[in-house]
Tab-separated table of C-alpha atoms in Angstrom:
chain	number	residue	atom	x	y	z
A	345	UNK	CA	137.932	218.331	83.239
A	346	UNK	CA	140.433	215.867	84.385
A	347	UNK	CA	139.910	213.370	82.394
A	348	UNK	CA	139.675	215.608	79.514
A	349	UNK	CA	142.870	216.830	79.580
A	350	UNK	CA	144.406	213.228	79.699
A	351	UNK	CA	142.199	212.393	76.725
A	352	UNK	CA	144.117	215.953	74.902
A	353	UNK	CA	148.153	214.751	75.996
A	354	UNK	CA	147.211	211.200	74.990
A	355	UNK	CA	145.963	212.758	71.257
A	356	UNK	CA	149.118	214.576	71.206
A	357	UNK	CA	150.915	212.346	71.664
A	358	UNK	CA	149.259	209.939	69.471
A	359	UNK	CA	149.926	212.648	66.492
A	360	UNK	CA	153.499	213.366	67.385
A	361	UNK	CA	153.869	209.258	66.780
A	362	UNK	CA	152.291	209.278	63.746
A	363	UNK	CA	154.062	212.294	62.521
A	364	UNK	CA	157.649	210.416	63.658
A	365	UNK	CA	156.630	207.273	61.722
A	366	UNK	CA	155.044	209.306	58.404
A	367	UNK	CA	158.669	210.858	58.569
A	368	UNK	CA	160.329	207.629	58.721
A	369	UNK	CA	158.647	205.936	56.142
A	370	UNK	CA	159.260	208.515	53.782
A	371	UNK	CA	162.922	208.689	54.496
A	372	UNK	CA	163.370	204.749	54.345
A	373	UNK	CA	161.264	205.119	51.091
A	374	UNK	CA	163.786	207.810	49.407
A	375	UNK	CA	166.359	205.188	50.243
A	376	UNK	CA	164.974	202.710	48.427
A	377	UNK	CA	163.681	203.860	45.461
A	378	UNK	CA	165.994	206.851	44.380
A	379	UNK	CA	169.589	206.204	43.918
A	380	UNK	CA	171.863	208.944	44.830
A	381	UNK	CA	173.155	210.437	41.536
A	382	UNK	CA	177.017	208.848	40.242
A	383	UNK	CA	178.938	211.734	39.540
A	384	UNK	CA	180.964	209.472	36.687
A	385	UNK	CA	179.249	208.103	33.803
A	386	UNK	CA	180.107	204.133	32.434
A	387	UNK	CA	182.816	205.286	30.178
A	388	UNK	CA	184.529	207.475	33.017
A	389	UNK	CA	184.374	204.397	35.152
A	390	UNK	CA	185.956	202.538	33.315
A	391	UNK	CA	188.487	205.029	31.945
A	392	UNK	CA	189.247	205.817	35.621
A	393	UNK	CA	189.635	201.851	36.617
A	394	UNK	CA	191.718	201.302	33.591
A	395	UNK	CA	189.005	198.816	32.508
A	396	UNK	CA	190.743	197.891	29.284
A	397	UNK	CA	188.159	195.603	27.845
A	398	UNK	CA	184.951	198.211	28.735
A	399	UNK	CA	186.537	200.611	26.778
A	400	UNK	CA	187.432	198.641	23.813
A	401	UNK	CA	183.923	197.506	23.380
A	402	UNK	CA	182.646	201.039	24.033
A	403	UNK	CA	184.707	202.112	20.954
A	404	UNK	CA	182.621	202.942	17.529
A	405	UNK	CA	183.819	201.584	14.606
A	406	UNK	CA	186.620	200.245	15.997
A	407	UNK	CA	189.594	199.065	13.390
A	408	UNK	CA	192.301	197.637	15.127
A	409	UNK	CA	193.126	194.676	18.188
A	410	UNK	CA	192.785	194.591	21.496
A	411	UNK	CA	196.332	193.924	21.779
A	412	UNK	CA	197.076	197.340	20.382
A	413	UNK	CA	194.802	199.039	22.101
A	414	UNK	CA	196.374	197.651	25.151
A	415	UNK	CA	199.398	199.354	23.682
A	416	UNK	CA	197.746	202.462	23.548
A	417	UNK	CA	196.500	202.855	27.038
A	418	UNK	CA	199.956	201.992	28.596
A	419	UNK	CA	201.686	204.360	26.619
A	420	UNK	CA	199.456	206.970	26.893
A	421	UNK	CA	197.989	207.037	30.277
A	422	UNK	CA	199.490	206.824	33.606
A	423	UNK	CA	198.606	204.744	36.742
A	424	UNK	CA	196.065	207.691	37.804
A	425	UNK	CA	193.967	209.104	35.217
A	426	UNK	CA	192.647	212.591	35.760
A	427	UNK	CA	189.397	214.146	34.128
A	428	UNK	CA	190.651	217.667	33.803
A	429	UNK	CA	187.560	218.758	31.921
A	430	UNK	CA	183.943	217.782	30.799
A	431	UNK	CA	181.621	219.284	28.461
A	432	UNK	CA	178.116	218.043	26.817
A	433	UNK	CA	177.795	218.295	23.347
A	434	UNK	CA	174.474	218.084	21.236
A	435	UNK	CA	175.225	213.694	20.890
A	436	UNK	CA	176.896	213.401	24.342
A	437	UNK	CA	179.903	215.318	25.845
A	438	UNK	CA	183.744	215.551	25.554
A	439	UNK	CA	186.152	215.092	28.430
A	440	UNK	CA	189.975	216.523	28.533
A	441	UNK	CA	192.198	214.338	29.893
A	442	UNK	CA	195.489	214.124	30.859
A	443	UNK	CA	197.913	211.701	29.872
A	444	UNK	CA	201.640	211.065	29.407
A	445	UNK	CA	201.549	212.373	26.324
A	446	UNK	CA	200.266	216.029	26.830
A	447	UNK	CA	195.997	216.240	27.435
A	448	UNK	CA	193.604	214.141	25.679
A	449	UNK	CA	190.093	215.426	24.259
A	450	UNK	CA	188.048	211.986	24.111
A	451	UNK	CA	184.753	212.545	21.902
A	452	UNK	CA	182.013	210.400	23.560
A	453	UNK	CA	178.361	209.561	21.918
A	454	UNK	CA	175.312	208.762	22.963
A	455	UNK	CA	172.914	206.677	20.852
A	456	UNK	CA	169.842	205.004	22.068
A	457	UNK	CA	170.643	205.690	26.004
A	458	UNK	CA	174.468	203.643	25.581
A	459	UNK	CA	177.803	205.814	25.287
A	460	UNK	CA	180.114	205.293	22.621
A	461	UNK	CA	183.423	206.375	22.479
A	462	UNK	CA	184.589	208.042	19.112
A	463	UNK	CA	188.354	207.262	19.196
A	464	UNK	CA	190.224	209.344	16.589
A	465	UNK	CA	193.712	209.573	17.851
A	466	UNK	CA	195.825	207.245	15.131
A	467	UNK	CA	198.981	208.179	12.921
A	468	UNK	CA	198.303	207.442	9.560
A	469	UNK	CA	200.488	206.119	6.613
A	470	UNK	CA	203.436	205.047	8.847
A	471	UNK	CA	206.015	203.474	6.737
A	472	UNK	CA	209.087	201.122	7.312
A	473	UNK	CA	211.675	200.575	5.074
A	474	UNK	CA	213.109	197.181	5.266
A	475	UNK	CA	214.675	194.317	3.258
A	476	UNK	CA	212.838	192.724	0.442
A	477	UNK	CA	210.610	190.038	1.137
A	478	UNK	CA	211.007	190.226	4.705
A	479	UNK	CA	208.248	189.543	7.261
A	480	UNK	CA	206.921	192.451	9.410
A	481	UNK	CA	205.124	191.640	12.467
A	482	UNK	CA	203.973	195.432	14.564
A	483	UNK	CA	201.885	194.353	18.057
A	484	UNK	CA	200.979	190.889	16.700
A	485	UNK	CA	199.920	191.980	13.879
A	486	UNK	CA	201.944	190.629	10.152
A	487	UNK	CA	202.307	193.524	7.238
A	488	UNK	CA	202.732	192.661	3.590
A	489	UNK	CA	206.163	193.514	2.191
A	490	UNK	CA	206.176	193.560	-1.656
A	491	UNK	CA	208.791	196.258	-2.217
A	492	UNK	CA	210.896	196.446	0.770
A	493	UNK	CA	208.541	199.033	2.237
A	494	UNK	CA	205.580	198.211	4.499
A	495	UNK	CA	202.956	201.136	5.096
A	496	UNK	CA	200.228	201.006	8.186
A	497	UNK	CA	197.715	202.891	7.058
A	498	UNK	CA	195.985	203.890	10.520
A	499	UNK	CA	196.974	202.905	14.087
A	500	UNK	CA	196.688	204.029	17.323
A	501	UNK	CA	199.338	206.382	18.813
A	502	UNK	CA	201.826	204.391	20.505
A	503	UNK	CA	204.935	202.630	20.664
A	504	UNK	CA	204.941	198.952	19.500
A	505	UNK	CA	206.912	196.014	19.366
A	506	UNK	CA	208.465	195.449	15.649
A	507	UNK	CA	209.446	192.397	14.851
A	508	UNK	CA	211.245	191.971	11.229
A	509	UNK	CA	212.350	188.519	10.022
A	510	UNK	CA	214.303	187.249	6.874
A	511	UNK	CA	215.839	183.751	6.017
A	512	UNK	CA	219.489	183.799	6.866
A	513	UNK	CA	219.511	187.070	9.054
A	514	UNK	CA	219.127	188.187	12.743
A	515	UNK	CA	215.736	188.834	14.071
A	516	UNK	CA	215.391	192.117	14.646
A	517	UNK	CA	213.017	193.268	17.349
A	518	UNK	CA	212.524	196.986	19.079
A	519	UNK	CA	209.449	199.171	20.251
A	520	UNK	CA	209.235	201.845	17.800
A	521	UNK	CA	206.870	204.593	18.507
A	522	UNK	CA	204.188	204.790	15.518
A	523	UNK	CA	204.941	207.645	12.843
A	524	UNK	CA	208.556	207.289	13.531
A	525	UNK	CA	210.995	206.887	10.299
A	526	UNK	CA	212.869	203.458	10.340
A	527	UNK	CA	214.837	201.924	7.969
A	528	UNK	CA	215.738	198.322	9.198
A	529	UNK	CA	218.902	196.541	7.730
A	530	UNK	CA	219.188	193.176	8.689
A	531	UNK	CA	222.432	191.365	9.522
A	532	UNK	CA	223.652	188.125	8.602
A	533	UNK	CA	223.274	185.188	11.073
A	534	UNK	CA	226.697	184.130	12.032
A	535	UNK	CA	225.576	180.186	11.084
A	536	UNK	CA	224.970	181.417	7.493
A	537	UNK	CA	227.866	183.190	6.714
A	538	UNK	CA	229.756	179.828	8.460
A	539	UNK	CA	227.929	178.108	5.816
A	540	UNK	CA	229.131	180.398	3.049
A	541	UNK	CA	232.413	180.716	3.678
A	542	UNK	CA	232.232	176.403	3.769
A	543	UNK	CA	230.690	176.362	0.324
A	544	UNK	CA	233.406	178.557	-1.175
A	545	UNK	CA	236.246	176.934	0.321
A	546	UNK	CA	235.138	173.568	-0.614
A	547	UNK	CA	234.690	175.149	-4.315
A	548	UNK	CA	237.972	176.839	-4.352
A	549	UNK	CA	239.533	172.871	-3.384
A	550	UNK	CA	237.324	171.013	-5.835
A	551	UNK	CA	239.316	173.833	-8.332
A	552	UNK	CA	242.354	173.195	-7.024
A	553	UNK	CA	242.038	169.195	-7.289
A	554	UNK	CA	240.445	169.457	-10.877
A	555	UNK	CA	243.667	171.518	-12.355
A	556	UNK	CA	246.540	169.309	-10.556
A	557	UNK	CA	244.401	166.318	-11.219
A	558	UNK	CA	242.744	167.078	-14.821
A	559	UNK	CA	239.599	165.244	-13.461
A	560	UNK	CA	236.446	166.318	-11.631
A	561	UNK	CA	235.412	165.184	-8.346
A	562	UNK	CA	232.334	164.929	-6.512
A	563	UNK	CA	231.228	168.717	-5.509
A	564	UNK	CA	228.635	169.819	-2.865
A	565	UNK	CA	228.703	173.523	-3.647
A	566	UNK	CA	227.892	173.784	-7.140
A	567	UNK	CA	224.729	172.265	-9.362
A	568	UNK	CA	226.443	169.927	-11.920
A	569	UNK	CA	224.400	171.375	-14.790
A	570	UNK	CA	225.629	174.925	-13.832
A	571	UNK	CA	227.671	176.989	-16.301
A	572	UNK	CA	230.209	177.439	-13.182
A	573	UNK	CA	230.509	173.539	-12.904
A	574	UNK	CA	231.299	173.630	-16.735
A	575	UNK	CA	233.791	175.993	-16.782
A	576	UNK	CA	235.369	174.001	-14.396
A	577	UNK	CA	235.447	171.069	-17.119
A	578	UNK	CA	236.103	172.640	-19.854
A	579	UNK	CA	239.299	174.530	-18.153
A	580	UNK	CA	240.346	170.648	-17.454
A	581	UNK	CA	239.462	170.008	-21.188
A	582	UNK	CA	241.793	172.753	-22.406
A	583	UNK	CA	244.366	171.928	-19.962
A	584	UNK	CA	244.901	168.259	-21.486
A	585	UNK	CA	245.870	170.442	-24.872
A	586	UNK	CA	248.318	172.504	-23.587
A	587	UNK	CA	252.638	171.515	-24.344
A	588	UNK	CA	253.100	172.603	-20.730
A	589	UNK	CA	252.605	171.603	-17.126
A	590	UNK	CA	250.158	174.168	-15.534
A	591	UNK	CA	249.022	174.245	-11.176
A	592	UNK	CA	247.578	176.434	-9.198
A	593	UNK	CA	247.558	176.083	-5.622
A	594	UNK	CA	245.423	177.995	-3.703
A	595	UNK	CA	247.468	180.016	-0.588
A	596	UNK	CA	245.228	181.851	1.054
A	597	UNK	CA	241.916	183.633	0.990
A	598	UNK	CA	239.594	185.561	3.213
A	599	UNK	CA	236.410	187.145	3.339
A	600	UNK	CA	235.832	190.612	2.711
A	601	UNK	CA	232.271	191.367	2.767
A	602	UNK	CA	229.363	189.601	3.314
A	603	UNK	CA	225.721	191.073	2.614
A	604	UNK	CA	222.347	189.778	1.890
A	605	UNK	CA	221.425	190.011	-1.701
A	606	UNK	CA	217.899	189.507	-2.184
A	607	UNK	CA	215.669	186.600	-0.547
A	608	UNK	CA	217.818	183.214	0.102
A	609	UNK	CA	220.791	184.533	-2.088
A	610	UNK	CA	223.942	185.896	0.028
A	611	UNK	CA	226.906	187.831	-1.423
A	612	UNK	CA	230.319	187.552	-0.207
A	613	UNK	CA	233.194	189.058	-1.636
A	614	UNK	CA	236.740	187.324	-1.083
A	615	UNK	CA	240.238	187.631	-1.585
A	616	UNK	CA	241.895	184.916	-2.895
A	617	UNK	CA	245.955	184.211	-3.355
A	618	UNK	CA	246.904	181.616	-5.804
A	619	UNK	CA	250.202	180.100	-6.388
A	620	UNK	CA	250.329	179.641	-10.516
A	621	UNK	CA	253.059	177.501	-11.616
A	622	UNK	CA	253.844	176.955	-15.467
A	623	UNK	CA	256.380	174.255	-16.513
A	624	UNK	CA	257.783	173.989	-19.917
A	625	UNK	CA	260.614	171.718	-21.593
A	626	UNK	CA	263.175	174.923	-20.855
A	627	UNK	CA	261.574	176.689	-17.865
A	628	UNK	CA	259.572	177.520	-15.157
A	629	UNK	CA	258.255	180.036	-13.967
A	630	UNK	CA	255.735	180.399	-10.223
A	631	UNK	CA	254.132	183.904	-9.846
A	632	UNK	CA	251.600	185.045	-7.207
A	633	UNK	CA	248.314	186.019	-8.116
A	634	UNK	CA	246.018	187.706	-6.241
A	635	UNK	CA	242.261	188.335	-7.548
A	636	UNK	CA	239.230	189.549	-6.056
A	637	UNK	CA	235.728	187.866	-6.741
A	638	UNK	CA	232.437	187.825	-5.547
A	639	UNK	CA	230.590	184.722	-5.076
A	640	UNK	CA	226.568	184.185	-4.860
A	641	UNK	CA	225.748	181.468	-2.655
A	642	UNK	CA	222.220	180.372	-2.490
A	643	UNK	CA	221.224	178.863	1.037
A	644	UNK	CA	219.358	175.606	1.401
A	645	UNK	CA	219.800	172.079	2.930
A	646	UNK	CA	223.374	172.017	1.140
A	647	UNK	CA	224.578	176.019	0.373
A	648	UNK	CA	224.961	176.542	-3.498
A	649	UNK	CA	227.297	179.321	-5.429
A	650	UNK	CA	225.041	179.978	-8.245
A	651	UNK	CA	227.039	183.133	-10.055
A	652	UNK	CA	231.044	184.050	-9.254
A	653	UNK	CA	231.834	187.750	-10.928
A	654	UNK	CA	235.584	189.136	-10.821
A	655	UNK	CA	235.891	192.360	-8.970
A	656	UNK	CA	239.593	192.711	-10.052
């Protein structure tokens, strides 16, 4: 009987080990072969971890640069994204978002067991107004400018970096958010207007020398087969004719305005005061005259005045 009853404990025991193990083995089992569940899907991962580049790639259809989609996530979302809201739809599920910009519903698909995401939140036909022929440049990116208006058909909502450029003007450059009206009027670089204001005075000299002189000299500023540079000569021509002594001796002048007129052409208006003195066998007579004209001056290695018209 005694030994009976050690034979029962030690059987007990004996199952109670086995039962311990079974238990373990099981357990260690579940460990290894099921995961525990992710509450966040790829896409939320990555929206959550600000993983630019996953996104981008996870985007269908996708029409635009990384660079401005960069753009778009640091203007619209903050340093902490929150998933407010998630819903499954019949080809994947929707997720409200917040963002800088007021809540975000992101559409996301599912097609053969990978998400997708279905970005559709651009501005369409966003248009600039700018000068003619200059170059447009919006995240990177360059527009063509036939009319002095540039159109982006579709971009993401954001602000970008504009960049407009145009021979003889400062470069202008500001973030302007997308959809926003902007009408961009370049100014003249400083340099050009230098070079102008050079040209004309060295024409309004070369004038000066012809009449007192009756004989042209060598000229940067104008193109020899011009109808300027033979007005020039055939004002010397007539002067040989004349029974009288005639000078005019430039005073002063100035600039008045000074604007870009279309692409490489700049017009400047200036005041000019000439000293006209007329000599005759019996008299003479000096009288002030002031005049008003408006020179085109066409830039290049050496500036040009290609057109002069008389304002008053």
């Amino acid at each position: 009987m005694h030994t009976r009853g050690l034979y029962d404990l030690e059987r007990q025991y004996l199952f109670k080990r086995f039962i311990f193990i079974l238990v373990f083995i099981i357990i260690f089992a579940l460990f290894l072969f099921i995961k525990p569940k992710n509450d966040y899907t790829a896409f939320e991962k990555s929206l959550k971890e600000k993983d630019y580049k996953a996104l981008y790639n996870m985007i269908i259809n996708k029409d635009f640069t990384y660079q401005v989609f960069e753009e778009y996530i640091k203007y619209n979302f903050g340093d902490e994204i929150n998933i407010k809201e998630k819903q499954k739809t019949e080809d994947g599920y929707v997720l409200k978002v917040n963002s800088k910009t007021g809540d975000k519903i992101l559409k996301i698909k599912k097609e053969k067991n990978k998400l997708y995401w279905d970005f559709n939140d651009y501005v369409y036909n966003w248009t600039l107004q700018v000068p003619l022929y200059s170059s447009v440049e919006v995240c990177g990116q360059i527009y063509e400018n036939k009319n002095g208006f540039v159109t982006i058909e579709k971009i993401p909502f954001a602000s970008y970096n504009v960049k407009i450029k145009l021979k003889g003007c400062k470069d202008y450059e500001n973030r302007i958010l997308a959809g926003q009206k902007l009408e961009v009027k370049l100014e003249l670089a400083k340099d050009v207007i230098d070079k102008c204001k050079e040209a004309i005075y060295n024409f309004l000299k070369f004038k000066e020398n012809a009449i007192e002189n009756k004989k042209i000299t060598e000229v940067q500023c104008l193109y020899t087969d011009s109808g300027l540079y033979k007005e020039v000569l055939n004002e010397i021509e007539w002067l040989k004719t004349v029974d009288y002594r005639y000078y005019k001796k430039l005073i002063d002048w100035k600039v008045v305005s000074a604007k870009l007129k279309h692409s490489g052409v700049i017009e400047i208006d200036v005041k000019e005061d000439w000293e006209v003195k007329i000599i005759t066998d019996e008299n003479e007579s000096t009288n002030i005259n002031t005049q008003y004209n408006r020179y085109y001056v066409e830039m290049g290695e050496n500036y040009k005045i290609v057109q002069i018209n008389t304002i008053k």
